[in-house]
PDB file of N, CA and C in Angstrom:
ATOM      1  N   MET A   1      -9.963  -8.439  38.663  1.00 77.00           N
ATOM      2  CA  MET A   1      -9.937  -8.661  37.229  1.00 77.00           C
ATOM      3  C   MET A   1      -9.847 -10.171  36.981  1.00 77.00           C
ATOM      4  N   ASN A   2     -10.509 -10.621  35.974  1.00 85.00           N
ATOM      5  CA  ASN A   2     -10.508 -12.043  35.622  1.00 85.00           C
ATOM      6  C   ASN A   2      -9.189 -12.455  34.987  1.00 85.00           C
ATOM      7  N   ARG A   3      -8.786 -13.677  35.290  1.00 85.00           N
ATOM      8  CA  ARG A   3      -7.547 -14.224  34.725  1.00 85.00           C
ATOM      9  C   ARG A   3      -7.814 -15.632  34.224  1.00 85.00           C
ATOM     10  N   ILE A   4      -7.113 -15.963  33.133  1.00 83.00           N
ATOM     11  CA  ILE A   4      -7.122 -17.349  32.668  1.00 83.00           C
ATOM     12  C   ILE A   4      -5.688 -17.741  32.379  1.00 83.00           C
ATOM     13  N   SER A   5      -5.436 -19.025  32.400  1.00 84.00           N
ATOM     14  CA  SER A   5      -4.117 -19.543  32.066  1.00 84.00           C
ATOM     15  C   SER A   5      -4.219 -20.288  30.747  1.00 84.00           C
ATOM     16  N   THR A   6      -3.152 -20.280  30.006  1.00 80.00           N
ATOM     17  CA  THR A   6      -3.150 -21.011  28.745  1.00 80.00           C
ATOM     18  C   THR A   6      -3.216 -22.519  28.990  1.00 80.00           C
ATOM     19  N   ASN A   7      -2.959 -22.951  30.208  1.00 80.00           N
ATOM     20  CA  ASN A   7      -3.039 -24.384  30.527  1.00 80.00           C
ATOM     21  C   ASN A   7      -4.454 -24.934  30.365  1.00 80.00           C
ATOM     22  N   GLY A   8      -5.469 -24.111  30.593  1.00 75.00           N
ATOM     23  CA  GLY A   8      -6.843 -24.574  30.531  1.00 75.00           C
ATOM     24  C   GLY A   8      -7.514 -24.432  29.180  1.00 75.00           C
ATOM     25  N   TYR A   9      -6.751 -24.057  28.186  1.00 71.00           N
ATOM     26  CA  TYR A   9      -7.300 -23.870  26.842  1.00 71.00           C
ATOM     27  C   TYR A   9      -7.838 -25.194  26.324  1.00 71.00           C
ATOM     28  N   PRO A  10      -8.969 -25.299  25.655  1.00 73.00           N
ATOM     29  CA  PRO A  10      -9.811 -24.222  25.134  1.00 73.00           C
ATOM     30  C   PRO A  10     -10.978 -23.845  26.045  1.00 73.00           C
ATOM     31  N   HIS A  11     -11.251 -24.633  27.093  1.00 76.00           N
ATOM     32  CA  HIS A  11     -12.430 -24.340  27.921  1.00 76.00           C
ATOM     33  C   HIS A  11     -12.331 -22.987  28.612  1.00 76.00           C
ATOM     34  N   SER A  12     -11.150 -22.663  29.120  1.00 80.00           N
ATOM     35  CA  SER A  12     -10.991 -21.373  29.787  1.00 80.00           C
ATOM     36  C   SER A  12     -11.129 -20.226  28.787  1.00 80.00           C
ATOM     37  N   PHE A  13     -10.754 -20.464  27.530  1.00 84.00           N
ATOM     38  CA  PHE A  13     -10.864 -19.429  26.509  1.00 84.00           C
ATOM     39  C   PHE A  13     -12.322 -19.120  26.212  1.00 84.00           C
ATOM     40  N   GLU A  14     -13.143 -20.146  26.140  1.00 85.00           N
ATOM     41  CA  GLU A  14     -14.575 -19.933  25.904  1.00 85.00           C
ATOM     42  C   GLU A  14     -15.180 -19.125  27.046  1.00 85.00           C
ATOM     43  N   ASP A  15     -14.785 -19.452  28.276  1.00 87.00           N
ATOM     44  CA  ASP A  15     -15.262 -18.695  29.438  1.00 87.00           C
ATOM     45  C   ASP A  15     -14.780 -17.249  29.357  1.00 87.00           C
ATOM     46  N   ALA A  16     -13.522 -17.076  28.955  1.00 89.00           N
ATOM     47  CA  ALA A  16     -12.965 -15.722  28.846  1.00 89.00           C
ATOM     48  C   ALA A  16     -13.728 -14.895  27.816  1.00 89.00           C
ATOM     49  N   LEU A  17     -14.052 -15.491  26.683  1.00 90.00           N
ATOM     50  CA  LEU A  17     -14.807 -14.757  25.659  1.00 90.00           C
ATOM     51  C   LEU A  17     -16.185 -14.355  26.173  1.00 90.00           C
ATOM     52  N   SER A  18     -16.799 -15.225  26.942  1.00 91.00           N
ATOM     53  CA  SER A  18     -18.103 -14.896  27.532  1.00 91.00           C
ATOM     54  C   SER A  18     -17.973 -13.707  28.470  1.00 91.00           C
ATOM     55  N   ARG A  19     -16.914 -13.695  29.262  1.00 92.00           N
ATOM     56  CA  ARG A  19     -16.704 -12.584  30.193  1.00 92.00           C
ATOM     57  C   ARG A  19     -16.432 -11.284  29.443  1.00 92.00           C
ATOM     58  N   VAL A  20     -15.626 -11.368  28.398  1.00 94.00           N
ATOM     59  CA  VAL A  20     -15.322 -10.172  27.596  1.00 94.00           C
ATOM     60  C   VAL A  20     -16.599  -9.647  26.937  1.00 94.00           C
ATOM     61  N   ALA A  21     -17.426 -10.549  26.437  1.00 92.00           N
ATOM     62  CA  ALA A  21     -18.695 -10.145  25.819  1.00 92.00           C
ATOM     63  C   ALA A  21     -19.588  -9.442  26.834  1.00 92.00           C
ATOM     64  N   ALA A  22     -19.416  -9.785  28.108  1.00 93.00           N
ATOM     65  CA  ALA A  22     -20.196  -9.148  29.173  1.00 93.00           C
ATOM     66  C   ALA A  22     -19.550  -7.848  29.642  1.00 93.00           C
ATOM     67  N   GLY A  23     -18.426  -7.474  29.015  1.00 91.00           N
ATOM     68  CA  GLY A  23     -17.791  -6.205  29.345  1.00 91.00           C
ATOM     69  C   GLY A  23     -16.662  -6.302  30.355  1.00 91.00           C
ATOM     70  N   GLU A  24     -16.240  -7.497  30.693  1.00 94.00           N
ATOM     71  CA  GLU A  24     -15.169  -7.682  31.667  1.00 94.00           C
ATOM     72  C   GLU A  24     -13.859  -8.017  30.950  1.00 94.00           C
ATOM     73  N   PRO A  25     -12.803  -7.256  31.183  1.00 95.00           N
ATOM     74  CA  PRO A  25     -11.515  -7.615  30.589  1.00 95.00           C
ATOM     75  C   PRO A  25     -10.956  -8.869  31.258  1.00 95.00           C
ATOM     76  N   VAL A  26     -10.155  -9.611  30.530  1.00 94.00           N
ATOM     77  CA  VAL A  26      -9.569 -10.847  31.041  1.00 94.00           C
ATOM     78  C   VAL A  26      -8.062 -10.816  30.776  1.00 94.00           C
ATOM     79  N   ILE A  27      -7.289 -11.120  31.817  1.00 94.00           N
ATOM     80  CA  ILE A  27      -5.833 -11.219  31.693  1.00 94.00           C
ATOM     81  C   ILE A  27      -5.479 -12.664  31.357  1.00 94.00           C
ATOM     82  N   ILE A  28      -4.568 -12.849  30.416  1.00 92.00           N
ATOM     83  CA  ILE A  28      -4.127 -14.195  30.038  1.00 92.00           C
ATOM     84  C   ILE A  28      -2.734 -14.425  30.614  1.00 92.00           C
ATOM     85  N   GLU A  29      -2.619 -15.499  31.370  1.00 92.00           N
ATOM     86  CA  GLU A  29      -1.338 -15.870  31.964  1.00 92.00           C
ATOM     87  C   GLU A  29      -0.697 -16.974  31.136  1.00 92.00           C
ATOM     88  N   TYR A  30       0.620 -16.871  30.976  1.00 91.00           N
ATOM     89  CA  TYR A  30       1.388 -17.892  30.274  1.00 91.00           C
ATOM     90  C   TYR A  30       2.671 -18.097  31.057  1.00 91.00           C
ATOM     91  N   GLN A  31       2.927 -19.313  31.405  1.00 92.00           N
ATOM     92  CA  GLN A  31       4.088 -19.668  32.209  1.00 92.00           C
ATOM     93  C   GLN A  31       4.158 -18.845  33.495  1.00 92.00           C
ATOM     94  N   GLY A  32       2.980 -18.654  34.105  1.00 90.00           N
ATOM     95  CA  GLY A  32       2.901 -17.978  35.398  1.00 90.00           C
ATOM     96  C   GLY A  32       2.992 -16.470  35.373  1.00 90.00           C
ATOM     97  N   LYS A  33       3.033 -15.861  34.182  1.00 94.00           N
ATOM     98  CA  LYS A  33       3.143 -14.412  34.080  1.00 94.00           C
ATOM     99  C   LYS A  33       2.015 -13.853  33.225  1.00 94.00           C
ATOM    100  N   ASP A  34       1.554 -12.663  33.590  1.00 94.00           N
ATOM    101  CA  ASP A  34       0.563 -11.978  32.776  1.00 94.00           C
ATOM    102  C   ASP A  34       1.199 -11.618  31.448  1.00 94.00           C
ATOM    103  N   ARG A  35       0.571 -12.066  30.342  1.00 94.00           N
ATOM    104  CA  ARG A  35       1.169 -11.858  29.021  1.00 94.00           C
ATOM    105  C   ARG A  35       0.301 -11.047  28.063  1.00 94.00           C
ATOM    106  N   ALA A  36      -1.014 -11.098  28.257  1.00 94.00           N
ATOM    107  CA  ALA A  36      -1.902 -10.420  27.314  1.00 94.00           C
ATOM    108  C   ALA A  36      -3.235 -10.133  28.005  1.00 94.00           C
ATOM    109  N   ALA A  37      -4.090  -9.427  27.294  1.00 95.00           N
ATOM    110  CA  ALA A  37      -5.421  -9.132  27.816  1.00 95.00           C
ATOM    111  C   ALA A  37      -6.435  -9.252  26.688  1.00 95.00           C
ATOM    112  N   LEU A  38      -7.593  -9.743  27.048  1.00 95.00           N
ATOM    113  CA  LEU A  38      -8.725  -9.752  26.121  1.00 95.00           C
ATOM    114  C   LEU A  38      -9.662  -8.641  26.557  1.00 95.00           C
ATOM    115  N   ILE A  39     -10.016  -7.789  25.610  1.00 96.00           N
ATOM    116  CA  ILE A  39     -10.967  -6.721  25.892  1.00 96.00           C
ATOM    117  C   ILE A  39     -12.004  -6.692  24.775  1.00 96.00           C
ATOM    118  N   SER A  40     -13.121  -6.072  25.045  1.00 95.00           N
ATOM    119  CA  SER A  40     -14.168  -5.980  24.030  1.00 95.00           C
ATOM    120  C   SER A  40     -13.718  -5.056  22.895  1.00 95.00           C
ATOM    121  N   LEU A  41     -14.367  -5.198  21.751  1.00 95.00           N
ATOM    122  CA  LEU A  41     -14.066  -4.297  20.626  1.00 95.00           C
ATOM    123  C   LEU A  41     -14.363  -2.853  20.992  1.00 95.00           C
ATOM    124  N   GLU A  42     -15.421  -2.644  21.763  1.00 95.00           N
ATOM    125  CA  GLU A  42     -15.759  -1.284  22.200  1.00 95.00           C
ATOM    126  C   GLU A  42     -14.630  -0.703  23.049  1.00 95.00           C
ATOM    127  N   ALA A  43     -14.090  -1.500  23.971  1.00 95.00           N
ATOM    128  CA  ALA A  43     -12.985  -1.034  24.807  1.00 95.00           C
ATOM    129  C   ALA A  43     -11.749  -0.769  23.963  1.00 95.00           C
ATOM    130  N   LEU A  44     -11.498  -1.615  22.976  1.00 96.00           N
ATOM    131  CA  LEU A  44     -10.358  -1.416  22.080  1.00 96.00           C
ATOM    132  C   LEU A  44     -10.503  -0.110  21.306  1.00 96.00           C
ATOM    133  N   ARG A  45     -11.681   0.143  20.787  1.00 97.00           N
ATOM    134  CA  ARG A  45     -11.904   1.387  20.024  1.00 97.00           C
ATOM    135  C   ARG A  45     -11.711   2.613  20.916  1.00 97.00           C
ATOM    136  N   LEU A  46     -12.194   2.543  22.156  1.00 97.00           N
ATOM    137  CA  LEU A  46     -12.001   3.652  23.088  1.00 97.00           C
ATOM    138  C   LEU A  46     -10.520   3.844  23.407  1.00 97.00           C
ATOM    139  N   LEU A  47      -9.811   2.757  23.574  1.00 97.00           N
ATOM    140  CA  LEU A  47      -8.375   2.819  23.838  1.00 97.00           C
ATOM    141  C   LEU A  47      -7.642   3.446  22.661  1.00 97.00           C
ATOM    142  N   GLU A  48      -7.966   3.017  21.450  1.00 98.00           N
ATOM    143  CA  GLU A  48      -7.330   3.580  20.256  1.00 98.00           C
ATOM    144  C   GLU A  48      -7.622   5.073  20.137  1.00 98.00           C
ATOM    145  N   LEU A  49      -8.870   5.467  20.420  1.00 98.00           N
ATOM    146  CA  LEU A  49      -9.246   6.875  20.357  1.00 98.00           C
ATOM    147  C   LEU A  49      -8.472   7.678  21.406  1.00 98.00           C
ATOM    148  N   SER A  50      -8.353   7.133  22.602  1.00 98.00           N
ATOM    149  CA  SER A  50      -7.611   7.813  23.669  1.00 98.00           C
ATOM    150  C   SER A  50      -6.147   7.993  23.284  1.00 98.00           C
ATOM    151  N   ILE A  51      -5.553   6.969  22.705  1.00 98.00           N
ATOM    152  CA  ILE A  51      -4.150   7.051  22.272  1.00 98.00           C
ATOM    153  C   ILE A  51      -4.000   8.112  21.190  1.00 98.00           C
ATOM    154  N   GLU A  52      -4.905   8.105  20.229  1.00 98.00           N
ATOM    155  CA  GLU A  52      -4.853   9.087  19.143  1.00 98.00           C
ATOM    156  C   GLU A  52      -4.986  10.509  19.684  1.00 98.00           C
ATOM    157  N   GLN A  53      -5.911  10.709  20.610  1.00 98.00           N
ATOM    158  CA  GLN A  53      -6.097  12.040  21.184  1.00 98.00           C
ATOM    159  C   GLN A  53      -4.873  12.485  21.975  1.00 98.00           C
ATOM    160  N   GLU A  54      -4.253  11.564  22.701  1.00 98.00           N
ATOM    161  CA  GLU A  54      -3.047  11.903  23.460  1.00 98.00           C
ATOM    162  C   GLU A  54      -1.901  12.230  22.516  1.00 98.00           C
ATOM    163  N   GLU A  55      -1.751  11.488  21.428  1.00 98.00           N
ATOM    164  CA  GLU A  55      -0.717  11.795  20.442  1.00 98.00           C
ATOM    165  C   GLU A  55      -0.948  13.169  19.825  1.00 98.00           C
ATOM    166  N   ASP A  56      -2.200  13.495  19.512  1.00 98.00           N
ATOM    167  CA  ASP A  56      -2.522  14.810  18.960  1.00 98.00           C
ATOM    168  C   ASP A  56      -2.190  15.914  19.964  1.00 98.00           C
ATOM    169  N   ARG A  57      -2.502  15.689  21.237  1.00 98.00           N
ATOM    170  CA  ARG A  57      -2.223  16.680  22.283  1.00 98.00           C
ATOM    171  C   ARG A  57      -0.713  16.910  22.395  1.00 98.00           C
ATOM    172  N   LEU A  58       0.055  15.833  22.378  1.00 98.00           N
ATOM    173  CA  LEU A  58       1.512  15.958  22.470  1.00 98.00           C
ATOM    174  C   LEU A  58       2.091  16.664  21.247  1.00 98.00           C
ATOM    175  N   ASP A  59       1.559  16.351  20.053  1.00 98.00           N
ATOM    176  CA  ASP A  59       2.010  17.021  18.829  1.00 98.00           C
ATOM    177  C   ASP A  59       1.732  18.518  18.891  1.00 98.00           C
ATOM    178  N   LEU A  60       0.543  18.871  19.360  1.00 98.00           N
ATOM    179  CA  LEU A  60       0.180  20.284  19.461  1.00 98.00           C
ATOM    180  C   LEU A  60       1.065  21.002  20.475  1.00 98.00           C
ATOM    181  N   GLU A  61       1.326  20.355  21.586  1.00 98.00           N
ATOM    182  CA  GLU A  61       2.212  20.926  22.605  1.00 98.00           C
ATOM    183  C   GLU A  61       3.607  21.182  22.025  1.00 98.00           C
ATOM    184  N   GLU A  62       4.122  20.218  21.285  1.00 97.00           N
ATOM    185  CA  GLU A  62       5.444  20.356  20.665  1.00 97.00           C
ATOM    186  C   GLU A  62       5.437  21.478  19.625  1.00 97.00           C
ATOM    187  N   ALA A  63       4.386  21.549  18.822  1.00 94.00           N
ATOM    188  CA  ALA A  63       4.288  22.606  17.809  1.00 94.00           C
ATOM    189  C   ALA A  63       4.254  23.984  18.465  1.00 94.00           C
ATOM    190  N   ARG A  64       3.533  24.099  19.555  1.00 95.00           N
ATOM    191  CA  ARG A  64       3.465  25.392  20.253  1.00 95.00           C
ATOM    192  C   ARG A  64       4.830  25.785  20.819  1.00 95.00           C
ATOM    193  N   LYS A  65       5.577  24.811  21.343  1.00 95.00           N
ATOM    194  CA  LYS A  65       6.922  25.100  21.848  1.00 95.00           C
ATOM    195  C   LYS A  65       7.819  25.599  20.720  1.00 95.00           C
ATOM    196  N   ILE A  66       7.755  24.929  19.588  1.00 92.00           N
ATOM    197  CA  ILE A  66       8.588  25.313  18.443  1.00 92.00           C
ATOM    198  C   ILE A  66       8.203  26.705  17.953  1.00 92.00           C
ATOM    199  N   MET A  67       6.901  26.967  17.870  1.00 90.00           N
ATOM    200  CA  MET A  67       6.452  28.281  17.413  1.00 90.00           C
ATOM    201  C   MET A  67       6.893  29.377  18.373  1.00 90.00           C
ATOM    202  N   ALA A  68       6.885  29.079  19.668  1.00 93.00           N
ATOM    203  CA  ALA A  68       7.295  30.076  20.656  1.00 93.00           C
ATOM    204  C   ALA A  68       8.785  30.373  20.555  1.00 93.00           C
ATOM    205  N   GLN A  69       9.566  29.422  20.077  1.00 93.00           N
ATOM    206  CA  GLN A  69      11.015  29.593  19.969  1.00 93.00           C
ATOM    207  C   GLN A  69      11.438  30.154  18.613  1.00 93.00           C
ATOM    208  N   THR A  70      10.506  30.262  17.684  1.00 91.00           N
ATOM    209  CA  THR A  70      10.828  30.701  16.330  1.00 91.00           C
ATOM    210  C   THR A  70      10.316  32.119  16.118  1.00 91.00           C
ATOM    211  N   LYS A  71      11.170  32.969  15.542  1.00 90.00           N
ATOM    212  CA  LYS A  71      10.764  34.333  15.246  1.00 90.00           C
ATOM    213  C   LYS A  71       9.791  34.319  14.078  1.00 90.00           C
ATOM    214  N   LYS A  72       8.802  35.213  14.141  1.00 86.00           N
ATOM    215  CA  LYS A  72       7.789  35.249  13.077  1.00 86.00           C
ATOM    216  C   LYS A  72       8.392  35.479  11.700  1.00 86.00           C
ATOM    217  N   GLU A  73       9.450  36.252  11.627  1.00 88.00           N
ATOM    218  CA  GLU A  73      10.049  36.521  10.313  1.00 88.00           C
ATOM    219  C   GLU A  73      10.723  35.283   9.722  1.00 88.00           C
ATOM    220  N   GLU A  74      10.921  34.243  10.541  1.00 88.00           N
ATOM    221  CA  GLU A  74      11.488  32.990  10.040  1.00 88.00           C
ATOM    222  C   GLU A  74      10.409  32.048   9.493  1.00 88.00           C
ATOM    223  N   TRP A  75       9.171  32.366   9.772  1.00 88.00           N
ATOM    224  CA  TRP A  75       8.076  31.521   9.296  1.00 88.00           C
ATOM    225  C   TRP A  75       7.977  31.647   7.776  1.00 88.00           C
ATOM    226  N   ILE A  76       7.552  30.573   7.123  1.00 91.00           N
ATOM    227  CA  ILE A  76       7.313  30.635   5.683  1.00 91.00           C
ATOM    228  C   ILE A  76       5.854  30.269   5.422  1.00 91.00           C
ATOM    229  N   PRO A  77       5.281  30.836   4.379  1.00 92.00           N
ATOM    230  CA  PRO A  77       3.887  30.520   4.063  1.00 92.00           C
ATOM    231  C   PRO A  77       3.740  29.040   3.679  1.00 92.00           C
ATOM    232  N   TRP A  78       2.567  28.497   3.960  1.00 94.00           N
ATOM    233  CA  TRP A  78       2.303  27.090   3.652  1.00 94.00           C
ATOM    234  C   TRP A  78       2.533  26.799   2.178  1.00 94.00           C
ATOM    235  N   GLU A  79       2.105  27.681   1.309  1.00 95.00           N
ATOM    236  CA  GLU A  79       2.240  27.461  -0.123  1.00 95.00           C
ATOM    237  C   GLU A  79       3.710  27.270  -0.513  1.00 95.00           C
ATOM    238  N   GLN A  80       4.583  28.043   0.096  1.00 94.00           N
ATOM    239  CA  GLN A  80       6.014  27.920  -0.185  1.00 94.00           C
ATOM    240  C   GLN A  80       6.552  26.577   0.333  1.00 94.00           C
ATOM    241  N   ALA A  81       6.155  26.205   1.542  1.00 93.00           N
ATOM    242  CA  ALA A  81       6.596  24.922   2.107  1.00 93.00           C
ATOM    243  C   ALA A  81       6.101  23.763   1.251  1.00 93.00           C
ATOM    244  N   GLU A  82       4.856  23.856   0.813  1.00 95.00           N
ATOM    245  CA  GLU A  82       4.269  22.802  -0.012  1.00 95.00           C
ATOM    246  C   GLU A  82       5.019  22.676  -1.338  1.00 95.00           C
ATOM    247  N   ALA A  83       5.332  23.818  -1.942  1.00 94.00           N
ATOM    248  CA  ALA A  83       6.058  23.803  -3.216  1.00 94.00           C
ATOM    249  C   ALA A  83       7.449  23.199  -3.041  1.00 94.00           C
ATOM    250  N   GLU A  84       8.121  23.523  -1.949  1.00 93.00           N
ATOM    251  CA  GLU A  84       9.448  22.969  -1.690  1.00 93.00           C
ATOM    252  C   GLU A  84       9.379  21.449  -1.456  1.00 93.00           C
ATOM    253  N   LEU A  85       8.365  21.023  -0.746  1.00 94.00           N
ATOM    254  CA  LEU A  85       8.192  19.576  -0.520  1.00 94.00           C
ATOM    255  C   LEU A  85       7.884  18.859  -1.827  1.00 94.00           C
ATOM    256  N   ASP A  86       7.054  19.447  -2.668  1.00 92.00           N
ATOM    257  CA  ASP A  86       6.743  18.847  -3.971  1.00 92.00           C
ATOM    258  C   ASP A  86       7.993  18.728  -4.830  1.00 92.00           C
ATOM    259  N   ALA A  87       8.857  19.736  -4.782  1.00 93.00           N
ATOM    260  CA  ALA A  87      10.088  19.711  -5.565  1.00 93.00           C
ATOM    261  C   ALA A  87      11.013  18.609  -5.099  1.00 93.00           C
ATOM    262  N   ILE A  88      11.043  18.357  -3.812  1.00 93.00           N
ATOM    263  CA  ILE A  88      11.883  17.293  -3.263  1.00 93.00           C
ATOM    264  C   ILE A  88      11.364  15.917  -3.691  1.00 93.00           C
ATOM    265  N   GLN A  89      10.062  15.769  -3.730  1.00 87.00           N
ATOM    266  CA  GLN A  89       9.447  14.467  -4.065  1.00 87.00           C
ATOM    267  C   GLN A  89       9.518  14.140  -5.541  1.00 87.00           C
ATOM    268  N   ASP A  90       9.664  15.146  -6.372  1.00 72.00           N
ATOM    269  CA  ASP A  90       9.710  14.903  -7.827  1.00 72.00           C
ATOM    270  C   ASP A  90      11.030  14.415  -8.289  1.00 72.00           C
TER     271      ASP A  90
END
């Protein structure tokens, strides 16, 4: 993986942007430690989508656990829940 140091700024930054534009991620070092990464917008969008999908998967897993632990007679219709939430917000 490509690395640049903040010591070489701005020339190293221009090189880093060229590499990112070519699809290569770049690690930025500051005071001898990896501190950040430059990635393409396409890679960022894919990362955001992956995070969103994983959050949705975890939410669904949690909902299924709760539903499995709750008796059906304890369930309330959506319309009732919505009305109760509206009453709280008013």
